[in-house]
Short mmCIF file of C-alpha atoms in Angstrom, two decimals:
data_model
loop_
_atom_site.label_atom_id
_atom_site.label_comp_id
_atom_site.label_asym_id
_atom_site.label_seq_id
_atom_site.Cartn_x
_atom_site.Cartn_y
_atom_site.Cartn_z
CA MET E 1494 -45.27 -85.56 0.96
CA SER E 1495 -43.30 -82.24 -0.48
CA PRO E 1496 -44.31 -78.72 0.98
CA ARG E 1497 -45.59 -76.46 -2.27
CA HIS E 1498 -45.23 -72.52 -2.04
CA ALA E 1499 -48.21 -70.65 -3.60
CA PRO E 1500 -46.98 -67.56 -4.36
CA THR E 1501 -47.93 -63.95 -3.55
CA GLU E 1502 -46.72 -61.90 -6.23
CA ALA E 1503 -50.48 -62.11 -8.06
CA LEU E 1504 -51.81 -60.11 -5.08
CA LEU E 1505 -49.10 -57.08 -5.23
CA ASP E 1506 -50.73 -55.45 -8.38
CA GLU E 1507 -53.98 -55.91 -6.65
CA ALA E 1508 -53.90 -53.93 -3.43
CA ASP E 1509 -56.48 -52.27 -1.75
CA ALA E 1510 -57.98 -51.36 1.84
CA SER E 1511 -59.64 -54.48 2.52
CA LEU E 1512 -57.26 -57.00 1.12
CA LEU E 1513 -54.83 -55.81 4.38
CA ASP E 1514 -56.94 -57.81 6.59
CA LEU E 1515 -57.00 -60.59 4.24
CA VAL E 1516 -53.70 -60.90 3.74
CA ASP E 1517 -53.31 -60.37 7.34
CA ASN E 1518 -55.84 -63.17 8.54
CA VAL E 1519 -55.64 -65.34 5.72
CA LEU E 1520 -52.31 -65.47 4.54
CA THR E 1521 -50.26 -65.12 8.05
CA LYS E 1522 -52.75 -66.18 10.52
CA GLY E 1523 -54.41 -69.65 11.44
CA VAL E 1524 -54.07 -73.30 12.05
CA ILE E 1525 -50.38 -74.44 9.81
CA ILE E 1526 -50.95 -78.36 9.53
CA ASP E 1527 -47.68 -80.73 10.18
CA GLY E 1528 -45.80 -77.61 10.58
CA GLU E 1529 -46.00 -76.94 7.32
CA VAL E 1530 -45.43 -73.07 6.39
CA MET E 1531 -46.72 -72.80 2.64
CA LEU E 1532 -45.57 -68.83 2.17
CA GLY E 1533 -42.40 -67.02 2.69
CA LEU E 1534 -42.51 -64.17 5.06
CA ALA E 1535 -40.25 -61.87 3.08
CA GLY E 1536 -43.19 -61.98 0.14
CA VAL E 1537 -46.09 -61.06 3.03
CA ASP E 1538 -43.87 -58.14 4.52
CA LEU E 1539 -43.90 -56.95 0.89
CA VAL E 1540 -47.68 -56.83 0.52
CA TYR E 1541 -47.83 -55.33 4.32
CA LEU E 1542 -45.32 -52.91 2.71
CA ARG E 1543 -47.12 -52.04 -0.69
CA LEU E 1544 -50.72 -52.03 1.57
CA THR E 1545 -49.73 -49.84 3.97
CA ALA E 1546 -48.36 -47.16 1.65
CA ILE E 1547 -51.96 -47.33 -0.30
CA LEU E 1548 -53.80 -46.91 3.03
CA CYS E 1549 -51.45 -43.69 4.30
CA ALA E 1550 -52.02 -42.15 0.48
CA ALA E 1551 -55.92 -43.01 0.46
CA ASP E 1552 -56.26 -41.30 4.45
CA ARG E 1553 -53.82 -38.10 2.77
CA ILE E 1554 -56.31 -38.13 -0.23
CA LYS E 1555 -59.44 -38.21 1.93
CA LYS E 1556 -58.53 -35.40 3.78
CA TYR E 1557 -57.69 -32.97 1.10
CA LEU E 1558 -61.47 -34.14 -0.45
CA GLY E 1559 -63.43 -33.24 2.84
CA MET Y 1360 -53.92 -90.74 -3.34
CA SER Y 1361 -56.19 -87.95 -2.87
CA ARG Y 1362 -54.98 -84.71 -1.31
CA PHE Y 1363 -57.34 -82.56 0.06
CA TYR Y 1364 -57.42 -78.67 0.69
CA VAL Y 1365 -58.03 -77.37 4.30
CA TYR Y 1366 -60.39 -74.72 5.12
CA ALA Y 1367 -60.71 -75.31 8.95
CA ILE Y 1368 -60.63 -77.42 12.29
CA LEU Y 1369 -64.26 -77.72 13.45
CA GLY Y 1370 -65.92 -78.16 17.24
CA GLU Y 1371 -68.74 -80.19 15.43
CA PRO Y 1372 -70.30 -80.74 11.91
CA PRO Y 1373 -71.78 -77.47 10.85
CA ALA Y 1374 -75.58 -77.20 11.05
CA THR Y 1375 -75.76 -75.48 7.25
CA PRO Y 1376 -74.60 -77.13 3.93
CA LEU Y 1377 -70.92 -77.35 3.31
CA GLY Y 1378 -71.28 -75.97 -0.31
CA SER Y 1379 -68.01 -75.92 -2.72
CA GLY Y 1380 -64.62 -74.69 -1.81
CA ILE Y 1381 -62.20 -72.32 -4.21
CA SER Y 1382 -62.34 -74.70 -6.61
CA ALA Y 1383 -65.60 -75.10 -6.88
CA GLU Y 1384 -64.94 -78.65 -5.45
CA PRO Y 1385 -67.58 -79.99 -2.80
CA LEU Y 1386 -66.51 -80.11 0.19
CA THR Y 1387 -66.42 -83.01 2.48
CA LEU Y 1388 -65.52 -83.35 6.87
CA LEU Y 1389 -62.93 -85.83 7.61
CA THR Y 1390 -63.39 -86.63 11.41
CA SER Y 1391 -60.75 -87.85 14.35
CA SER Y 1392 -62.10 -88.39 17.83
CA ASP Y 1393 -64.22 -85.32 18.69
CA LEU Y 1394 -62.37 -83.09 15.73
CA VAL Y 1395 -63.90 -82.38 12.35
CA VAL Y 1396 -61.68 -80.63 9.05
CA ALA Y 1397 -63.62 -79.33 6.33
CA VAL Y 1398 -61.81 -79.95 3.40
CA GLY Y 1399 -62.33 -80.27 -0.50
CA VAL Y 1400 -60.29 -82.26 -2.82
CA MET Y 1401 -57.40 -80.26 -4.69
CA ASP Y 1402 -54.09 -82.37 -5.77
CA GLU Y 1403 -52.23 -78.63 -6.17
CA PRO Y 1404 -52.37 -75.78 -3.67
CA PRO Y 1405 -53.81 -72.96 -5.53
CA VAL Y 1406 -52.29 -69.56 -6.63
CA ALA Y 1407 -52.47 -66.94 -3.92
CA THR Y 1408 -54.87 -64.18 -6.32
CA ARG Y 1409 -57.02 -62.21 -4.43
CA GLU Y 1410 -60.15 -63.96 -5.91
CA ALA Y 1411 -58.31 -67.54 -4.37
CA VAL Y 1412 -57.85 -65.26 -1.13
CA LEU Y 1413 -61.51 -63.96 -0.95
CA GLY Y 1414 -62.29 -67.51 -1.92
CA HIS Y 1415 -60.74 -68.95 1.27
CA ASP Y 1416 -61.99 -66.40 3.61
CA ALA Y 1417 -65.87 -66.82 1.85
CA VAL Y 1418 -65.43 -71.24 2.74
CA VAL Y 1419 -64.18 -69.96 6.05
CA ARG Y 1420 -67.05 -67.34 6.65
CA ARG Y 1421 -70.12 -70.14 5.67
CA LEU Y 1422 -68.17 -72.93 8.09
CA ALA Y 1423 -68.44 -70.43 10.75
CA GLU Y 1424 -72.09 -69.67 10.26
CA GLY Y 1425 -73.06 -73.35 10.84
CA SER Y 1426 -70.48 -73.96 13.30
CA THR Y 1427 -70.11 -72.57 17.20
CA ALA Y 1428 -66.21 -73.18 16.93
CA ILE Y 1429 -63.85 -72.56 13.90
CA LEU Y 1430 -60.33 -72.65 13.60
CA PRO Y 1431 -59.58 -71.55 10.40
CA THR Y 1432 -56.08 -73.11 8.73
CA ARG Y 1433 -53.67 -70.85 6.73
CA PHE Y 1434 -54.09 -70.44 2.94
CA GLY Y 1435 -52.53 -72.71 0.57
CA MET Y 1436 -52.75 -75.91 2.62
CA VAL Y 1437 -52.97 -79.51 0.80
CA HIS Y 1438 -52.23 -82.69 2.02
CA GLU Y 1439 -52.76 -86.13 1.91
CA ALA Y 1440 -55.89 -87.49 4.21
CA SER Y 1441 -53.50 -89.92 5.76
CA VAL Y 1442 -50.91 -87.02 7.00
CA LEU Y 1443 -53.97 -85.28 8.14
CA VAL Y 1444 -55.38 -88.16 10.42
CA ASP Y 1445 -51.83 -88.56 12.08
CA TRP Y 1446 -51.62 -84.31 12.73
CA LEU Y 1447 -54.91 -84.41 14.10
CA ALA Y 1448 -53.90 -87.57 17.01
CA THR Y 1449 -50.76 -85.04 17.46
CA ALA Y 1450 -52.59 -82.13 17.64
CA ALA Y 1451 -55.76 -82.64 19.25
CA ASP Y 1452 -54.85 -81.28 22.51
CA GLY Y 1453 -53.85 -78.09 21.22
CA LEU Y 1454 -56.60 -78.20 19.16
CA ARG Y 1455 -59.08 -78.90 21.56
CA ASP Y 1456 -58.29 -76.00 23.71
CA ALA Y 1457 -57.93 -73.28 21.24
CA LEU Y 1458 -62.02 -74.59 19.83
CA ARG Y 1459 -62.97 -74.05 23.64
CA LEU Y 1460 -61.22 -70.38 23.93
CA VAL Y 1461 -63.25 -69.14 20.38
CA THR Y 1462 -66.19 -70.87 21.09
CA GLY Y 1463 -69.10 -68.78 20.18
CA ARG Y 1464 -66.61 -65.94 19.62
CA GLU Y 1465 -65.24 -63.88 16.43
CA GLN Y 1466 -62.37 -61.81 15.67
CA MET Y 1467 -62.02 -58.27 15.56
CA THR Y 1468 -59.12 -56.17 14.50
CA LEU Y 1469 -57.28 -53.17 15.11
CA HIS Y 1470 -54.71 -52.07 12.94
CA VAL Y 1471 -52.47 -49.27 14.31
CA PHE Y 1472 -50.37 -46.60 11.88
CA GLU Y 1473 -47.93 -43.80 13.00
CA VAL Y 1474 -49.50 -40.13 12.30
CA GLU Y 1475 -47.20 -38.30 10.15
CA GLY Y 1476 -45.48 -36.13 12.36
CA ALA Y 1477 -46.25 -37.16 15.56
CA VAL Y 1478 -43.74 -37.86 18.06
CA GLU Y 1479 -42.27 -41.38 17.98
CA GLY Y 1480 -44.00 -43.33 21.18
CA ALA Y 1481 -46.35 -40.34 21.89
CA ALA Y 1482 -48.97 -41.94 24.18
CA VAL Y 1483 -51.47 -40.66 26.82
CA GLU Y 1484 -49.97 -42.92 29.74
CA ALA Y 1485 -46.10 -42.50 28.88
CA PRO Y 1486 -44.19 -45.55 29.99
CA ASP Y 1487 -41.41 -45.28 33.07
CA ASP Y 1488 -38.50 -45.44 31.47
CA SER Y 1489 -36.75 -42.66 34.03
CA ASP Y 1490 -33.82 -45.67 35.21
CA ALA Y 1491 -33.33 -47.35 31.71
CA GLY Y 1492 -29.93 -45.33 30.95
CA THR Y 1493 -28.59 -46.24 34.76
CA ALA Y 1494 -29.74 -49.46 35.50
CA THR Y 1495 -26.63 -51.59 36.20
CA GLY Y 1496 -26.96 -54.26 38.23
CA PRO Y 1497 -28.18 -57.52 36.90
CA GLY Y 1498 -31.59 -56.60 39.02
CA ALA Y 1499 -31.71 -53.31 37.69
CA ARG Y 1500 -31.12 -54.47 34.24
CA TYR Y 1501 -33.77 -57.49 34.87
CA LEU Y 1502 -36.54 -55.18 36.35
CA THR Y 1503 -36.04 -52.51 33.01
CA GLN Y 1504 -36.14 -55.37 30.88
CA ARG Y 1505 -39.31 -56.91 32.48
CA ARG Y 1506 -40.88 -53.18 32.22
CA ARG Y 1507 -39.83 -52.78 28.24
CA GLN Y 1508 -41.35 -56.05 27.52
CA ARG Y 1509 -44.79 -55.20 29.17
CA ARG Y 1510 -45.09 -52.21 27.61
CA GLU Y 1511 -44.40 -54.34 24.33
CA ALA Y 1512 -47.24 -56.60 25.45
CA THR Y 1513 -49.91 -53.75 26.21
CA LEU Y 1514 -49.27 -51.33 23.49
CA PRO Y 1515 -49.29 -48.13 26.02
CA GLU Y 1516 -50.53 -45.85 23.12
CA LEU Y 1517 -53.91 -47.86 23.20
CA ALA Y 1518 -54.16 -48.10 27.03
CA PRO Y 1519 -56.93 -45.25 27.44
CA LEU Y 1520 -59.39 -47.20 24.68
CA ARG Y 1521 -58.31 -50.36 25.85
CA SER Y 1522 -60.14 -49.87 29.05
CA ARG Y 1523 -63.27 -49.17 27.49
CA LEU Y 1524 -63.24 -52.14 25.18
CA ASP Y 1525 -62.60 -54.47 28.62
CA GLY Y 1526 -66.42 -55.66 28.77
CA LEU Y 1527 -66.42 -56.82 25.29
CA ILE Y 1528 -62.76 -58.42 25.14
CA ALA Y 1529 -62.58 -62.16 25.47
CA ALA Y 1530 -58.81 -62.33 24.58
CA GLU Y 1531 -56.45 -60.04 22.95
CA ARG Y 1532 -53.35 -61.12 20.75
CA ILE Y 1533 -50.83 -58.21 19.68
CA GLU Y 1534 -48.82 -57.88 16.66
CA ARG Y 1535 -46.20 -55.35 16.50
CA ARG Y 1536 -45.19 -54.02 12.80
CA THR Y 1537 -41.86 -53.41 11.38
CA THR Y 1538 -42.85 -51.67 8.35
CA PRO Y 1539 -43.44 -48.19 9.13
CA PRO Y 1540 -46.50 -46.46 9.27
CA PHE Y 1541 -47.53 -49.72 9.88
CA ARG Y 1542 -47.05 -50.03 14.01
CA ALA Y 1543 -49.42 -52.68 14.96
CA SER Y 1544 -52.30 -54.72 14.96
CA VAL Y 1545 -54.54 -55.65 18.02
CA TYR Y 1546 -57.09 -58.45 17.89
CA HIS Y 1547 -59.38 -58.85 19.76
CA LEU Y 1548 -61.87 -62.12 20.49
CA VAL Y 1549 -65.64 -60.85 21.25
CA GLU Y 1550 -68.77 -62.71 21.71
CA ARG Y 1551 -70.56 -63.29 18.23
CA GLY Y 1552 -73.00 -60.58 17.65
CA ARG Y 1553 -70.94 -57.97 19.47
CA SER Y 1554 -68.86 -56.78 16.68
CA ALA Y 1555 -71.39 -53.38 16.13
CA ALA Y 1556 -70.96 -52.70 19.98
CA TYR Y 1557 -67.26 -53.19 19.91
CA ARG Y 1558 -67.55 -50.76 16.68
CA ASP Y 1559 -69.33 -48.21 18.38
CA ALA Y 1560 -66.98 -48.33 21.46
CA VAL Y 1561 -64.10 -47.90 19.49
CA GLU Y 1562 -65.77 -44.90 17.49
CA SER Y 1563 -66.79 -43.06 20.81
CA HIS Y 1564 -63.18 -43.23 22.27
CA ARG Y 1565 -61.43 -42.80 19.24
CA ASP Y 1566 -60.21 -39.34 20.63
CA LEU Y 1567 -58.61 -40.92 23.80
CA VAL Y 1568 -56.10 -42.30 21.42
CA ARG Y 1569 -53.23 -39.84 20.56
CA GLY Y 1570 -50.45 -40.30 18.24
CA VAL Y 1571 -51.69 -42.93 16.39
CA ARG Y 1572 -54.42 -43.95 13.49
CA LEU Y 1573 -56.52 -46.89 14.26
CA ARG Y 1574 -58.37 -48.68 11.73
CA VAL Y 1575 -61.12 -51.18 12.82
CA SER Y 1576 -62.14 -54.24 11.25
CA GLY Y 1577 -64.16 -56.95 11.54
CA PRO Y 1578 -66.10 -59.59 12.64
CA TRP Y 1579 -63.40 -62.42 11.31
CA ALA Y 1580 -63.20 -65.65 11.98
CA PRO Y 1581 -60.86 -66.02 14.57
CA TYR Y 1582 -57.62 -66.50 12.55
CA ALA Y 1583 -55.34 -65.01 14.78
CA PHE Y 1584 -56.72 -66.88 17.60
CA ALA Y 1585 -55.89 -70.24 15.61
CA PRO Y 1586 -52.57 -71.31 16.94
CA GLU Y 1587 -50.11 -72.00 14.57
CA ALA Y 1588 -48.27 -74.71 15.49
CA VAL Y 1589 -50.47 -77.05 17.93
CA ALA Y 1590 -48.29 -80.92 16.51
#
Protein backbone atom coordinates (compact mmCIF):
# COMPACT_ATOMS: atom_id res chain seq x y z
CA MET A 1 0.00 0.00 0.00
CA SER A 2 1.45 3.37 -0.94
CA PRO A 3 0.93 6.44 1.26
CA ARG A 4 -1.30 9.18 -0.17
CA HIS A 5 -0.76 12.89 0.28
CA ALA A 6 -3.67 15.13 1.22
CA PRO A 7 -3.20 18.69 -0.10
CA THR A 8 -3.05 21.60 2.33
CA GLU A 9 -3.60 24.30 -0.28
CA ALA A 10 -7.33 24.31 0.34
CA LEU A 11 -6.68 25.58 3.87
CA LEU A 12 -4.65 28.59 2.86
CA ASP A 13 -7.51 30.71 1.59
CA GLU A 14 -9.70 29.98 4.55
CA ALA A 15 -7.37 30.98 7.32
CA ASP A 16 -8.59 32.42 10.61
CA ALA A 17 -7.38 32.47 14.17
CA SER A 18 -9.08 29.28 15.27
CA LEU A 19 -7.62 27.48 12.30
CA LEU A 20 -4.15 27.90 13.75
CA ASP A 21 -4.98 25.38 16.45
CA LEU A 22 -6.74 23.06 14.06
CA VAL A 23 -3.73 23.03 11.77
CA ASP A 24 -1.39 22.68 14.71
CA ASN A 25 -3.25 19.82 16.35
CA VAL A 26 -4.97 17.89 13.60
CA LEU A 27 -2.43 18.25 10.78
CA THR A 28 0.87 18.24 12.65
CA LYS A 29 0.23 16.27 15.84
CA GLY A 30 -1.23 12.92 16.70
CA VAL A 31 -0.22 9.34 16.23
CA ILE A 32 1.32 8.49 12.87
CA ILE A 33 0.51 4.98 11.86
CA ASP A 34 3.10 2.71 10.36
CA GLY A 35 5.60 5.56 10.09
CA GLU A 36 3.57 7.23 7.38
CA VAL A 37 3.73 11.02 7.14
CA MET A 38 0.85 12.36 5.13
CA LEU A 39 1.63 16.05 4.83
CA GLY A 40 4.77 17.82 3.70
CA LEU A 41 6.29 19.98 6.44
CA ALA A 42 6.92 22.80 4.00
CA GLY A 43 3.20 23.08 3.31
CA VAL A 44 2.33 23.14 6.99
CA ASP A 45 4.95 25.81 7.68
CA LEU A 46 3.35 27.93 4.99
CA VAL A 47 -0.03 27.57 6.69
CA TYR A 48 1.54 28.65 9.99
CA LEU A 49 3.14 31.66 8.39
CA ARG A 50 -0.11 32.84 6.84
CA LEU A 51 -2.07 32.24 10.03
CA THR A 52 0.36 34.02 12.32
CA ALA A 53 0.48 37.00 9.98
CA ILE A 54 -3.30 37.19 10.09
CA LEU A 55 -3.37 36.83 13.88
CA CYS A 56 -0.88 39.66 14.35
CA ALA A 57 -2.72 41.90 11.90
CA ALA A 58 -5.98 41.24 13.75
CA ASP A 59 -4.34 42.20 17.04
CA ARG A 60 -3.14 45.52 15.63
CA ILE A 61 -6.62 46.32 14.34
CA LYS A 62 -8.21 45.43 17.69
CA LYS A 63 -5.79 47.77 19.44
CA TYR A 64 -7.13 50.74 17.42
CA LEU A 65 -10.74 49.69 17.83
CA GLY A 66 -10.35 49.97 21.54
CA MET B 1 -10.15 -5.11 0.47
CA SER B 2 -11.63 -2.34 2.63
CA ARG B 3 -9.48 0.53 3.75
CA PHE B 4 -10.06 2.47 6.94
CA TYR B 5 -9.66 6.10 7.90
CA VAL B 6 -8.22 6.17 11.43
CA TYR B 7 -9.43 8.71 14.01
CA ALA B 8 -7.98 7.64 17.33
CA ILE B 9 -6.53 4.94 19.56
CA LEU B 10 -8.61 4.38 22.68
CA GLY B 11 -7.96 2.74 26.00
CA GLU B 12 -11.43 1.20 25.99
CA PRO B 13 -14.55 1.13 23.78
CA PRO B 14 -16.39 4.46 24.17
CA ALA B 15 -19.38 4.53 26.49
CA THR B 16 -21.21 6.80 24.05
CA PRO B 17 -22.52 6.11 20.52
CA LEU B 18 -19.78 6.11 17.88
CA GLY B 19 -21.77 8.09 15.33
CA SER B 20 -20.36 8.84 11.90
CA GLY B 21 -17.10 10.14 10.47
CA ILE B 22 -16.04 13.05 8.26
CA SER B 23 -17.53 11.48 5.12
CA ALA B 24 -20.70 10.44 6.95
CA GLU B 25 -19.36 6.90 7.10
CA PRO B 26 -20.43 4.92 10.18
CA LEU B 27 -17.63 4.52 12.69
CA THR B 28 -16.54 1.14 13.91
CA LEU B 29 -13.93 -0.23 16.31
CA LEU B 30 -11.00 -2.48 15.52
CA THR B 31 -9.51 -4.18 18.55
CA SER B 32 -6.14 -5.75 19.14
CA SER B 33 -5.47 -7.12 22.60
CA ASP B 34 -6.48 -4.28 24.99
CA LEU B 35 -6.17 -1.54 22.35
CA VAL B 36 -9.11 -0.11 20.44
CA VAL B 37 -8.91 1.84 17.18
CA ALA B 38 -11.81 4.02 16.01
CA VAL B 39 -12.11 3.90 12.22
CA GLY B 40 -14.46 4.52 9.34
CA VAL B 41 -14.46 2.78 5.97
CA MET B 42 -12.87 5.11 3.39
CA ASP B 43 -10.99 4.18 0.25
CA GLU B 44 -9.09 7.43 -0.33
CA PRO B 45 -7.67 10.00 2.10
CA PRO B 46 -9.82 13.12 2.32
CA VAL B 47 -8.66 16.49 1.02
CA ALA B 48 -7.57 18.74 3.90
CA THR B 49 -10.34 21.31 3.64
CA ARG B 50 -11.42 23.35 6.63
CA GLU B 51 -14.59 21.25 6.91
CA ALA B 52 -12.68 17.98 6.79
CA VAL B 53 -10.16 19.08 9.43
CA LEU B 54 -12.96 20.41 11.63
CA GLY B 55 -14.78 17.14 11.08
CA HIS B 56 -11.79 15.08 12.14
CA ASP B 57 -11.51 17.06 15.35
CA ALA B 58 -15.26 16.81 15.98
CA VAL B 59 -15.07 13.02 15.75
CA VAL B 60 -12.06 12.95 18.07
CA ARG B 61 -13.89 15.16 20.59
CA ARG B 62 -16.95 12.92 20.50
CA LEU B 63 -14.82 9.83 21.06
CA ALA B 64 -13.01 11.58 23.92
CA GLU B 65 -16.31 12.26 25.64
CA GLY B 66 -16.98 8.54 25.81
CA SER B 67 -13.50 7.35 26.71
CA THR B 68 -11.15 8.31 29.51
CA ALA B 69 -8.03 7.72 27.41
CA ILE B 70 -7.64 8.77 23.78
CA LEU B 71 -4.71 9.25 21.44
CA PRO B 72 -5.87 11.15 18.36
CA THR B 73 -4.28 10.15 15.08
CA ARG B 74 -3.07 12.68 12.53
CA PHE B 75 -5.47 13.81 9.84
CA GLY B 76 -5.61 11.87 6.61
CA MET B 77 -4.53 8.32 7.40
CA VAL B 78 -6.14 5.56 5.40
CA HIS B 79 -4.91 2.00 5.78
CA GLU B 80 -5.93 -1.55 5.11
CA ALA B 81 -7.07 -3.50 8.17
CA SER B 82 -4.13 -5.88 7.97
CA VAL B 83 -1.67 -2.96 8.09
CA LEU B 84 -3.46 -1.54 11.12
CA VAL B 85 -3.45 -4.84 12.99
CA ASP B 86 0.24 -5.43 12.27
CA TRP B 87 1.10 -1.88 13.33
CA LEU B 88 -0.91 -2.21 16.56
CA ALA B 89 0.98 -5.35 17.50
CA THR B 90 4.32 -3.60 16.94
CA ALA B 91 3.36 -0.31 18.59
CA ALA B 92 1.36 -1.72 21.52
CA ASP B 93 3.83 -0.97 24.32
CA GLY B 94 4.36 2.62 23.27
CA LEU B 95 0.65 3.18 22.82
CA ARG B 96 -0.13 1.79 26.28
CA ASP B 97 2.45 4.10 27.86
CA ALA B 98 0.96 7.08 26.04
CA LEU B 99 -2.60 6.07 26.97
CA ARG B 100 -1.59 5.89 30.64
CA LEU B 101 -0.21 9.42 30.45
CA VAL B 102 -3.36 10.92 28.91
CA THR B 103 -5.94 9.00 30.94
CA GLY B 104 -8.43 11.44 32.44
CA ARG B 105 -6.53 14.39 30.96
CA GLU B 106 -6.88 16.94 28.17
CA GLN B 107 -4.61 19.39 26.41
CA MET B 108 -4.31 23.14 26.80
CA THR B 109 -2.06 25.16 24.52
CA LEU B 110 -0.15 28.41 24.94
CA HIS B 111 0.98 29.97 21.67
CA VAL B 112 3.81 32.43 22.22
CA PHE B 113 4.33 35.35 19.83
CA GLU B 114 7.00 38.01 19.69
CA VAL B 115 5.82 41.51 20.51
CA GLU B 116 6.66 44.09 17.89
CA GLY B 117 9.51 46.27 19.14
CA ALA B 118 10.37 43.99 22.07
CA VAL B 119 14.02 43.16 22.64
CA GLU B 120 14.80 39.74 21.25
CA GLY B 121 14.95 37.23 24.08
CA ALA B 122 13.61 39.67 26.65
CA ALA B 123 12.78 37.74 29.77
CA VAL B 124 12.16 38.38 33.41
CA GLU B 125 14.66 35.67 34.21
CA ALA B 126 17.57 36.42 31.93
CA PRO B 127 19.57 33.35 30.91
CA ASP B 128 23.13 33.18 32.14
CA ASP B 129 25.34 33.21 29.06
CA SER B 130 28.14 35.18 30.64
CA ASP B 131 30.78 32.62 29.73
CA ALA B 132 29.44 31.78 26.26
CA GLY B 133 32.06 33.84 24.48
CA THR B 134 35.01 32.60 26.53
CA ALA B 135 34.20 28.88 26.75
CA THR B 136 37.27 27.46 25.04
CA GLY B 137 37.89 24.08 26.69
CA PRO B 138 35.77 21.00 25.96
CA GLY B 139 34.28 21.01 29.48
CA ALA B 140 33.30 24.67 29.28
CA ARG B 141 31.84 24.22 25.81
CA TYR B 142 29.85 21.22 27.06
CA LEU B 143 28.44 23.18 29.99
CA THR B 144 27.56 26.12 27.76
CA GLN B 145 25.81 23.80 25.35
CA ARG B 146 23.91 22.09 28.19
CA ARG B 147 22.82 25.48 29.54
CA ARG B 148 21.59 26.51 26.09
CA GLN B 149 19.68 23.23 25.66
CA ARG B 150 18.11 23.60 29.10
CA ARG B 151 17.06 27.16 28.30
CA GLU B 152 15.48 26.09 25.01
CA ALA B 153 13.66 23.25 26.76
CA THR B 154 12.16 25.52 29.39
CA LEU B 155 11.36 28.76 27.49
CA PRO B 156 12.57 31.25 30.15
CA GLU B 157 10.21 33.98 28.94
CA LEU B 158 7.39 32.00 30.51
CA ALA B 159 9.13 31.05 33.75
CA PRO B 160 7.19 33.50 35.98
CA LEU B 161 3.88 32.22 34.63
CA ARG B 162 4.95 28.60 34.45
CA SER B 163 5.57 28.42 38.20
CA ARG B 164 1.96 29.59 38.80
CA LEU B 165 0.66 26.73 36.67
CA ASP B 166 2.64 23.95 38.33
CA GLY B 167 -0.30 22.56 40.28
CA LEU B 168 -2.41 22.22 37.13
CA ILE B 169 0.07 20.62 34.76
CA ALA B 170 0.65 16.87 34.49
CA ALA B 171 2.98 17.06 31.49
CA GLU B 172 4.48 19.69 29.22
CA ARG B 173 5.82 19.79 25.69
CA ILE B 174 7.48 22.83 24.13
CA GLU B 175 7.80 23.33 20.40
CA ARG B 176 9.96 26.17 19.08
CA ARG B 177 8.72 27.94 15.95
CA THR B 178 10.85 29.28 13.14
CA THR B 179 8.27 31.55 11.51
CA PRO B 180 8.34 34.97 13.28
CA PRO B 181 6.45 36.40 15.02
CA PHE B 182 5.47 32.89 16.09
CA ARG B 183 8.05 31.92 18.72
CA ALA B 184 6.78 28.74 20.37
CA SER B 185 3.84 26.59 21.31
CA VAL B 186 3.66 25.13 24.80
CA TYR B 187 1.37 22.16 25.31
CA HIS B 188 0.12 21.29 28.75
CA LEU B 189 -1.69 18.18 29.84
CA VAL B 190 -4.26 19.00 32.53
CA GLU B 191 -6.88 16.96 34.35
CA ARG B 192 -10.19 16.93 32.51
CA GLY B 193 -12.44 19.65 33.86
CA ARG B 194 -9.51 21.84 34.91
CA SER B 195 -9.21 23.80 31.67
CA ALA B 196 -11.19 26.75 33.08
CA ALA B 197 -8.88 26.89 36.10
CA TYR B 198 -5.91 26.79 33.72
CA ARG B 199 -7.31 29.69 31.67
CA ASP B 200 -8.02 31.66 34.84
CA ALA B 201 -4.48 31.09 36.09
CA VAL B 202 -2.99 32.24 32.77
CA GLU B 203 -5.19 35.34 32.68
CA SER B 204 -4.44 36.17 36.32
CA HIS B 205 -0.68 36.01 35.81
CA ARG B 206 -0.39 37.11 32.19
CA ASP B 207 1.22 40.39 33.25
CA LEU B 208 4.19 38.50 34.68
CA VAL B 209 5.29 37.56 31.19
CA ARG B 210 7.27 40.25 29.36
CA GLY B 211 8.41 40.58 25.78
CA VAL B 212 5.99 38.06 24.31
CA ARG B 213 2.27 37.81 23.68
CA LEU B 214 0.32 34.72 24.71
CA ARG B 215 -2.70 33.07 23.16
CA VAL B 216 -4.44 30.32 25.11
CA SER B 217 -6.51 27.63 23.47
CA GLY B 218 -8.22 24.48 24.56
CA PRO B 219 -9.31 22.16 25.86
CA TRP B 220 -8.23 19.80 23.09
CA ALA B 221 -7.87 16.08 22.91
CA PRO B 222 -4.23 15.36 23.71
CA TYR B 223 -2.91 15.63 20.14
CA ALA B 224 0.49 16.89 21.25
CA PHE B 225 0.93 14.00 23.68
CA ALA B 226 0.09 11.30 21.18
CA PRO B 227 3.39 9.78 20.12
CA GLU B 228 4.18 10.48 16.48
CA ALA B 229 6.05 7.27 15.90
CA VAL B 230 5.63 4.31 18.19
CA ALA B 231 6.32 1.47 15.79
